[in-house]
Short mmCIF file of C-alpha atoms and ligand atoms in Angstrom, two decimals:
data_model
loop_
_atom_site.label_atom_id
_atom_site.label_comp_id
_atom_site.label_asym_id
_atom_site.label_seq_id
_atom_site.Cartn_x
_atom_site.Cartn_y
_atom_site.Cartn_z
CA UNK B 1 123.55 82.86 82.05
CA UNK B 2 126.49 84.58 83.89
CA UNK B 3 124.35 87.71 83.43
CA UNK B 4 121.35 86.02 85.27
CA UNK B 5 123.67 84.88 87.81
CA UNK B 6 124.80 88.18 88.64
CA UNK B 7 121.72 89.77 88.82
CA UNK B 8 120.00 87.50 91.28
CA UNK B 9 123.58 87.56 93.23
CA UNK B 10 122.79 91.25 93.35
CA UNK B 11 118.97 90.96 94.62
CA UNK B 12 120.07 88.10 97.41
CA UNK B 13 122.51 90.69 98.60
CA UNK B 14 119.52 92.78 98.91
CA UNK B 15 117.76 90.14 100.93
CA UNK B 16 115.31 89.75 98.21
CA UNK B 17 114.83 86.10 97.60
CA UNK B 18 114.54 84.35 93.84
CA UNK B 19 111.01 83.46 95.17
CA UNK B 20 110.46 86.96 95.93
CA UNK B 21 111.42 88.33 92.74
CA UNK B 22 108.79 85.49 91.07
CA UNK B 23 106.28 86.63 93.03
CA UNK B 24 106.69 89.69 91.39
CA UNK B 25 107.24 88.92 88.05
CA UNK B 26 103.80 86.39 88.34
CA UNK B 27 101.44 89.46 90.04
CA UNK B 28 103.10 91.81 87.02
CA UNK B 29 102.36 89.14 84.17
CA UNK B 30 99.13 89.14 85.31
CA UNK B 31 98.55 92.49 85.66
CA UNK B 32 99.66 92.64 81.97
CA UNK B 33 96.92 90.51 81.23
CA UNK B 34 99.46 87.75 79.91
CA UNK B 35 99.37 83.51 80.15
CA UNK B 36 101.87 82.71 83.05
CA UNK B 37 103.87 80.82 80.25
CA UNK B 38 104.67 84.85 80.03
CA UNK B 39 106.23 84.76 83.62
CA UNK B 40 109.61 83.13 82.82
CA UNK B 41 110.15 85.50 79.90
CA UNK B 42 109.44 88.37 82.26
CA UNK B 43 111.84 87.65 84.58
CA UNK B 44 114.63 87.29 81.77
CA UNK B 45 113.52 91.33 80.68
CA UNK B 46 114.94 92.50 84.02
CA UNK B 47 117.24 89.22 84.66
CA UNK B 48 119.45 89.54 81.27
CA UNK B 49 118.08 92.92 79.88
CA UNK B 50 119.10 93.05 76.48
CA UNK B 51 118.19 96.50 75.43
CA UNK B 52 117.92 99.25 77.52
CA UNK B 53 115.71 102.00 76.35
CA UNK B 54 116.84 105.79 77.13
CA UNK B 55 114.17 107.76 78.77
CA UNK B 56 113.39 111.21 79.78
CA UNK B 57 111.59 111.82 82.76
CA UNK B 58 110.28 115.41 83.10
CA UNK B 59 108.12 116.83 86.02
CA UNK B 60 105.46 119.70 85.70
CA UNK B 61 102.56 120.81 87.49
CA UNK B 62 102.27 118.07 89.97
CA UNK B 63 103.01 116.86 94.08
CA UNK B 64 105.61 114.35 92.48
CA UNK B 65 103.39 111.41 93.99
CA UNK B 66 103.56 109.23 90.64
CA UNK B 67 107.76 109.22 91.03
CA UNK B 68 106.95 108.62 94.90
CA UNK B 69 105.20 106.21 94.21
CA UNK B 70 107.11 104.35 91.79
CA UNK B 71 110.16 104.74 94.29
CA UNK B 72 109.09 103.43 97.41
CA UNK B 73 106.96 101.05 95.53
CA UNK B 74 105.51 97.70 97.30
CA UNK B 75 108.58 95.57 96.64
CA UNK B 76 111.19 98.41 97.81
CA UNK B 77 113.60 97.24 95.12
CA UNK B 78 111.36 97.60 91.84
CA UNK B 79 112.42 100.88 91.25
CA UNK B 80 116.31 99.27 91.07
CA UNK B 81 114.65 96.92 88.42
CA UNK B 82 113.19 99.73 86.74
CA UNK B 83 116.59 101.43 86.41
CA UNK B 84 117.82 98.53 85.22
CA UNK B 85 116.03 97.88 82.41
CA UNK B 86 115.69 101.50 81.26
CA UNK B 87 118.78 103.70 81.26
CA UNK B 88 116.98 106.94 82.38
CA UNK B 89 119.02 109.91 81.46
CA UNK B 90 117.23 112.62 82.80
CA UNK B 91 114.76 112.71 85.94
CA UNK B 92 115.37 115.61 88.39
CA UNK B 93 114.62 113.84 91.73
CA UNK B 94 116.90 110.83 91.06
CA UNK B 95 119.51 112.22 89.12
CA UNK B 96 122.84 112.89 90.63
CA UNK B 97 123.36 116.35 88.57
CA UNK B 98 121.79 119.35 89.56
CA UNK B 99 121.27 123.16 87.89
CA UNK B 100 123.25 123.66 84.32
CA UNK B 101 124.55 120.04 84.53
CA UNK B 102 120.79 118.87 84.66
CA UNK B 103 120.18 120.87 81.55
CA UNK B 104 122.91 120.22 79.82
CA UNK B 105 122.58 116.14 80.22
CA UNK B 106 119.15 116.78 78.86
CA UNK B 107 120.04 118.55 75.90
CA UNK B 108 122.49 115.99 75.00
CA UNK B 109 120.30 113.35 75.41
CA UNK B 110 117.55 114.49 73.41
CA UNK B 111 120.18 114.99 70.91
CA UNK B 112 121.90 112.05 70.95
CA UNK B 113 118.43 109.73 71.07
CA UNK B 114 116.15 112.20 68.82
CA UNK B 115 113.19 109.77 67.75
CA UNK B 116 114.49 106.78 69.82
CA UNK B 117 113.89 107.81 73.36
CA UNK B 118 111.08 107.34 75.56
CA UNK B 119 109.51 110.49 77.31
CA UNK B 120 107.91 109.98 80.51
CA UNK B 121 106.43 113.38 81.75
CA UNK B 122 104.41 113.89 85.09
CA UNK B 123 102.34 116.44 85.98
CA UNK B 124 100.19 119.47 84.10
CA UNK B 125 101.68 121.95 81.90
CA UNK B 126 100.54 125.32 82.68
CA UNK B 127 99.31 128.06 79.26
CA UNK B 128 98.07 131.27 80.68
CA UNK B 129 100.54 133.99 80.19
CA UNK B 130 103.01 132.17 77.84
CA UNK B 131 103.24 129.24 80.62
CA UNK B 132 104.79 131.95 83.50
CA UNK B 133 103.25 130.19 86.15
CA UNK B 134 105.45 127.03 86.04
CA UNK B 135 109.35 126.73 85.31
CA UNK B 136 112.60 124.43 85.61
CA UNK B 137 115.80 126.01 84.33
CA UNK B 138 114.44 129.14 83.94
CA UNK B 139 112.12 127.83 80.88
CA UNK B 140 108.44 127.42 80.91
CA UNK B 141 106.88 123.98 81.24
CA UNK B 142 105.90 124.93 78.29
CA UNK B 143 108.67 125.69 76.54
CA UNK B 144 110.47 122.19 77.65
CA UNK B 145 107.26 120.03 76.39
CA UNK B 146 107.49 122.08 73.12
CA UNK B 147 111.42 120.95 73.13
CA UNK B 148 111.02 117.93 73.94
CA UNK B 149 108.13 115.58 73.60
CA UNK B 150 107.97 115.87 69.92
CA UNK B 151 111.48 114.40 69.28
CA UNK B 152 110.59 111.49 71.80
CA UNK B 153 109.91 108.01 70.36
CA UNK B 154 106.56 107.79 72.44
CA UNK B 155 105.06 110.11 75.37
CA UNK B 156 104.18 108.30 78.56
CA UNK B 157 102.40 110.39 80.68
CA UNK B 158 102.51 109.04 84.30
CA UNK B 159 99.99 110.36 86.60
CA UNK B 160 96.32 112.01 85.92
CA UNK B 161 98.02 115.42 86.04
CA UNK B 162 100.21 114.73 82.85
CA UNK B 163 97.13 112.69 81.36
CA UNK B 164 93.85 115.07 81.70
CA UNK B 165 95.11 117.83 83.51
CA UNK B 166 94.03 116.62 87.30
CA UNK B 167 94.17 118.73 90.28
CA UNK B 168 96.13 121.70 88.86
CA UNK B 169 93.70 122.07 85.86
CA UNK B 170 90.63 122.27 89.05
CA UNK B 171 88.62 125.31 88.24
CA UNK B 172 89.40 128.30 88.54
CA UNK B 173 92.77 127.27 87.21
CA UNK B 174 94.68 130.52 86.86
CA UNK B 175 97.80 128.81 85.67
CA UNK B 176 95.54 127.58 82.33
CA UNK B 177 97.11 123.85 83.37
CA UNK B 178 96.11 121.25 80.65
CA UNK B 179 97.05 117.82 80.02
CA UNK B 180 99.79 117.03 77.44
CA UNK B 181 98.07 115.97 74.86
CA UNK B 182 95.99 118.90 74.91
CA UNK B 183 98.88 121.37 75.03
CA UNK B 184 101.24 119.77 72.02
CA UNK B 185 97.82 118.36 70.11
CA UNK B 186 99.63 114.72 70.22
CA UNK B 187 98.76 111.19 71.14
CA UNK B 188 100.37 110.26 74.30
CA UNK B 189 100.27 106.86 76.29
CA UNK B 190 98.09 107.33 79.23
CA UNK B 191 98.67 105.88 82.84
CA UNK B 192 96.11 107.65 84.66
CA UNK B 193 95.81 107.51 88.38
CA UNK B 194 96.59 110.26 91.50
CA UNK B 195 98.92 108.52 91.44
CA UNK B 196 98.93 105.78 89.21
CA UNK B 197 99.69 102.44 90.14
CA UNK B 198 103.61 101.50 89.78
CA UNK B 199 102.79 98.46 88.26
CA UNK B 200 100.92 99.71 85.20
CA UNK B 201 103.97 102.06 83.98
CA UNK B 202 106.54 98.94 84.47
CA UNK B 203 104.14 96.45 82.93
CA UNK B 204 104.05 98.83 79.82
CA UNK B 205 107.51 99.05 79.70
CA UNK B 206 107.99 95.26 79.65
CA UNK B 207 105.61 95.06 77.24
CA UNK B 208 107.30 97.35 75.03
CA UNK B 209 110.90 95.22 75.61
CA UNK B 210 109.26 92.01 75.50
CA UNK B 211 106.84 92.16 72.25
CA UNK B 212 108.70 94.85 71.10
CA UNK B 213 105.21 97.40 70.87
CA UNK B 214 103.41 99.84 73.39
CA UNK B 215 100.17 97.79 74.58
CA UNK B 216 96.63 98.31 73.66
CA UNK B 217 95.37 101.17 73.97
CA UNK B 218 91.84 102.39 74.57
CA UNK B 219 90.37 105.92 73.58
CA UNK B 220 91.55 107.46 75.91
CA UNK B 221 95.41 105.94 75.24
CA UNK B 222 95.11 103.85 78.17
CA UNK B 223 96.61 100.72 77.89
CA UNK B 224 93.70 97.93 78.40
CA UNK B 225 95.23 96.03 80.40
CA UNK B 226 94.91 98.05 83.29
CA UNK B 227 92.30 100.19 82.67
CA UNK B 228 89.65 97.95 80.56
CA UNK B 229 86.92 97.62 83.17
CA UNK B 230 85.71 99.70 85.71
CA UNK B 231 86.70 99.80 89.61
CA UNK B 232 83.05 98.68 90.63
CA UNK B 233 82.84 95.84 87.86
CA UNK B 234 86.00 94.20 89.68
CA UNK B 235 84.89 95.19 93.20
CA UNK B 236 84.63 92.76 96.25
CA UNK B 237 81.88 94.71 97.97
CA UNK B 238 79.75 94.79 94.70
CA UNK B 239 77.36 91.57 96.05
CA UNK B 240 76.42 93.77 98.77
CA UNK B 241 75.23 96.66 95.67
CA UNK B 242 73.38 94.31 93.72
CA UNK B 243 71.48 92.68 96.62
CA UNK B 244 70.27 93.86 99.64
CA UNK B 245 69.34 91.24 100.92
CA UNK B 246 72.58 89.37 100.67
CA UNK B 247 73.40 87.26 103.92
CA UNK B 248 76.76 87.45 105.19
CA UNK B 249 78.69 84.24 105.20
CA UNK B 250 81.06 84.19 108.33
CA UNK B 251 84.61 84.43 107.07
CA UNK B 252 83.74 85.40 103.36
CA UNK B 253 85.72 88.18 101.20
CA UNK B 254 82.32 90.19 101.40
CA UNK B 255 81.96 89.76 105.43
CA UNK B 256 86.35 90.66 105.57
CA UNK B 257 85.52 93.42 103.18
CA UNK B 258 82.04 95.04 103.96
CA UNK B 259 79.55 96.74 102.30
CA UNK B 260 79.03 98.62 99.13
CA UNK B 261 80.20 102.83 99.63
CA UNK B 262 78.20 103.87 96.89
CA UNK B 263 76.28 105.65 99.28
CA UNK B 264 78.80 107.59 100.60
CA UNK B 265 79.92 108.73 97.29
CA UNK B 266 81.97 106.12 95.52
CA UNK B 267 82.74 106.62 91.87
CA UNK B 268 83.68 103.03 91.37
CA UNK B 269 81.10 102.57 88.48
CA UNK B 270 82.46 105.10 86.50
CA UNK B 271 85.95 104.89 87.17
CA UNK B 272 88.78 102.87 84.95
CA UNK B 273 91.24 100.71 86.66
CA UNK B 274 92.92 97.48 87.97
CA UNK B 275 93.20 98.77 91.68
CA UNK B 276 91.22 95.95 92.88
CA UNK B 277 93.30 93.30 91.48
CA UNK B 278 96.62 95.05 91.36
CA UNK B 279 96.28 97.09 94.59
CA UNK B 280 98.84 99.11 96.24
CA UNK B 281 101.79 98.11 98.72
CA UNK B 282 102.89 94.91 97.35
CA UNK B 283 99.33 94.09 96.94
CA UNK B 284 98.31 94.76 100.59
CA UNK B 285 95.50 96.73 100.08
CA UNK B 286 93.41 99.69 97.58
CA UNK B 287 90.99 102.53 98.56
CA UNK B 288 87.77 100.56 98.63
CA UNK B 289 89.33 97.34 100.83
CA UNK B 290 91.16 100.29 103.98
CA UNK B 291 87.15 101.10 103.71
CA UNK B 292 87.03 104.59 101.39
CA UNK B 293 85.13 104.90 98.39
CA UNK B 294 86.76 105.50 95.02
CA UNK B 295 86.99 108.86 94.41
CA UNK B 296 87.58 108.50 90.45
CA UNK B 297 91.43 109.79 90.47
CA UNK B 298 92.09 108.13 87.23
CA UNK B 299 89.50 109.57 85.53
CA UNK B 300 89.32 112.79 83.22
CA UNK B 301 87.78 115.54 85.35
CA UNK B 302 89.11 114.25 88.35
CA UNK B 303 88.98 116.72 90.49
CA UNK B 304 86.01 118.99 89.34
CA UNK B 305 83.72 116.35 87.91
CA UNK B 306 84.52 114.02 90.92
CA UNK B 307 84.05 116.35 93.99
CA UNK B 308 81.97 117.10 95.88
CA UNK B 309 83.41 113.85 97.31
CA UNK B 310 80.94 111.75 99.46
CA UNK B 311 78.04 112.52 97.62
CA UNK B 312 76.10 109.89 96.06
CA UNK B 313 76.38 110.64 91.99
FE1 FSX Z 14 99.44 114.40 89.64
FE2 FSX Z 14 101.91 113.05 89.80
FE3 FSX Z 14 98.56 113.10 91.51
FE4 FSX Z 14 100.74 113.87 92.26
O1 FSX Z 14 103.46 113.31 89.09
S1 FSX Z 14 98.55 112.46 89.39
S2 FSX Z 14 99.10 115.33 91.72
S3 FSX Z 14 99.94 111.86 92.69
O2 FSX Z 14 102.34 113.60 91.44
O3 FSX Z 14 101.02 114.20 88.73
FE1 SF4 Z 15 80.84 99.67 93.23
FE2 SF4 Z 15 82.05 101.32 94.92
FE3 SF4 Z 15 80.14 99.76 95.79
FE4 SF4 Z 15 82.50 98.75 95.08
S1 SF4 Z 15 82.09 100.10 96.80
S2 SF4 Z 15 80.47 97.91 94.59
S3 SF4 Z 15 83.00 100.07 93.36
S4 SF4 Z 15 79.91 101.41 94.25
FE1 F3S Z 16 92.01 106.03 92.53
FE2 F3S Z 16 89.68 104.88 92.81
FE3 F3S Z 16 91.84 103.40 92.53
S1 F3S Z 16 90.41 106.69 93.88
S2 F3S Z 16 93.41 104.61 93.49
S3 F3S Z 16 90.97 104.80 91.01
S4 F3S Z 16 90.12 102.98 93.83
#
């Protein structure tokens, strides 16, 4: 209990209420498709953490979006939460070491946690010409996957870059980018997305603390909570697709959220993701409800097979 105390102590010294931090915990046992009997034994993961995995956190080929977005997530403090219930030993843009520290904290890790660490990589890995065209440390992105990702526990790749290769595998590719999986010829855990939403990479990590497994994964190794349906199957504006004829109500979600984009190129039907229920921004909003039409970011082939964008498929 002390432990419980402390932490919301700490999060009301943040200004973020115990209400606030249910909110949370409710939206994210949802999101992990769980009963809200879940939602109490949610909170306890990040109130009285009693394991804390290690992770690795490496960056490739990639705009860093997926850690941007995990950072200034909707509830500004989730990434605190995150770090709390993970003890993340290496990520370049949040760790406090820098050049041959960096390295060497990495190297230690991976040798002091071989098999028992989580890996966590972001972005593309580049193959043409040994893997020149992309390097930390002076070693290839290459090299470090090779090094690394096989004496991980599990591979989470974060981001559509890190999953199916994304924009830095668009043709004509000269850096040969390619997804991880492809590269090391492993199964990794797929959050897909450009960038993916924060809440499907936490709710897999609860998952893993609270039931003590990864979640269920579809062919693709996405977890099926987030990605079992398509965008257009969950999608407010889908009346207006279906029937033409459809008759605006005054004050309805449809007549708030407007009509159908498939026109103008949305690739909602053949896209996979929880967007419209988990949306972005502390669930303020998603592509389709500002008024833009999915342009299939967490799918494989996103960019080529997407684009050109606003073209009816
Ligand atoms: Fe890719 Fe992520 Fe898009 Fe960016 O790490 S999925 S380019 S949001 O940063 O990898
Ligand atoms: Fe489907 Fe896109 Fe139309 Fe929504 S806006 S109903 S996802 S085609
Ligand atoms: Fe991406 Fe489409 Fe969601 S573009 S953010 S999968 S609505």
């Amino acid at each position: 209990m002390g432990k419980e105390n402390e932490f919301y102590t700490r999060l009301e010294n943040k200004g973020v209420t115990r209400r606030d931090f249910m909110k949370f915990c409710t939206l994210l046992t949802a999101t992990m498709g769980l009963s809200s009997s879940f939602i109490p034994k949610v909170a306890e993961v990040f109130a009285a953490p009693k394991q804390r995995p290690s992770v690795v956190w490496l960056h490739f080929g990639e705009c860093t979006g997926c850690s941007e977005a995990m950072i200034r997530t909707m509830y500004p403090w989730t990434d605190e939460l995150v770090l709390d219930i993970l003890s993340v030993d290496y990520h370049e843009i949040i760790m406090a070491a820098a050049g041959q520290q960096a390295e060497e904290v990495l190297q230690s890790t991976i040798k002091k946690n071989a098999g028992e660490f989580i890996c966590v990589v972001e972005g593309a890995i580049a193959t043409a010409n040994n893997g020149i065209y992309g390097k930390v440390g002076n070693r290839t992105f290459l090299e470090i996957a090779k090094d690394v990702c096989p004496k991980a526990k599990a591979v989470i790749c974060q981001g559509t870059c890190s999953c199916f290769g994304g924009v830095q595998a668009a043709k004509p590719n000269p850096g040969g980018y390619k997804s991880v999986s492809e590269v090391l010829g492993i199964k990794t855990l797929n959050i897909p997305g450009c960038p993916p939403n924060p809440l499907n990479l936490i709710g897999t990590i609860v998952n893993y603390i609270l039931l003590g497994k990864l979640p269920e994964l579809d062919n693709l190794g996405r977890p099926l909570f987030a990605y079992g349906k398509t965008i257009h199957d969950q999608c407010p504006r889908r009346s207006h697709f279906e029937n033409d004829e459809f008759v605006l109500e005054f004050g309805s979600q449809e007549a708030i959220m407007g009509f159908c984009l498939y026109k103008l190129g949305c690739r909602g039907p053949e896209t996979y993701n929880n967007c419209p229920t988990a949306k972005f921004n502390g669930g303020t909003s998603w592509p389709i409800q500002a008024g833009h039409p999915c342009i299939g970011c967490s799918q494989p082939g996103f960019w080529d097979e997407m684009s050109p964008f606003y073209k009816e498929m």
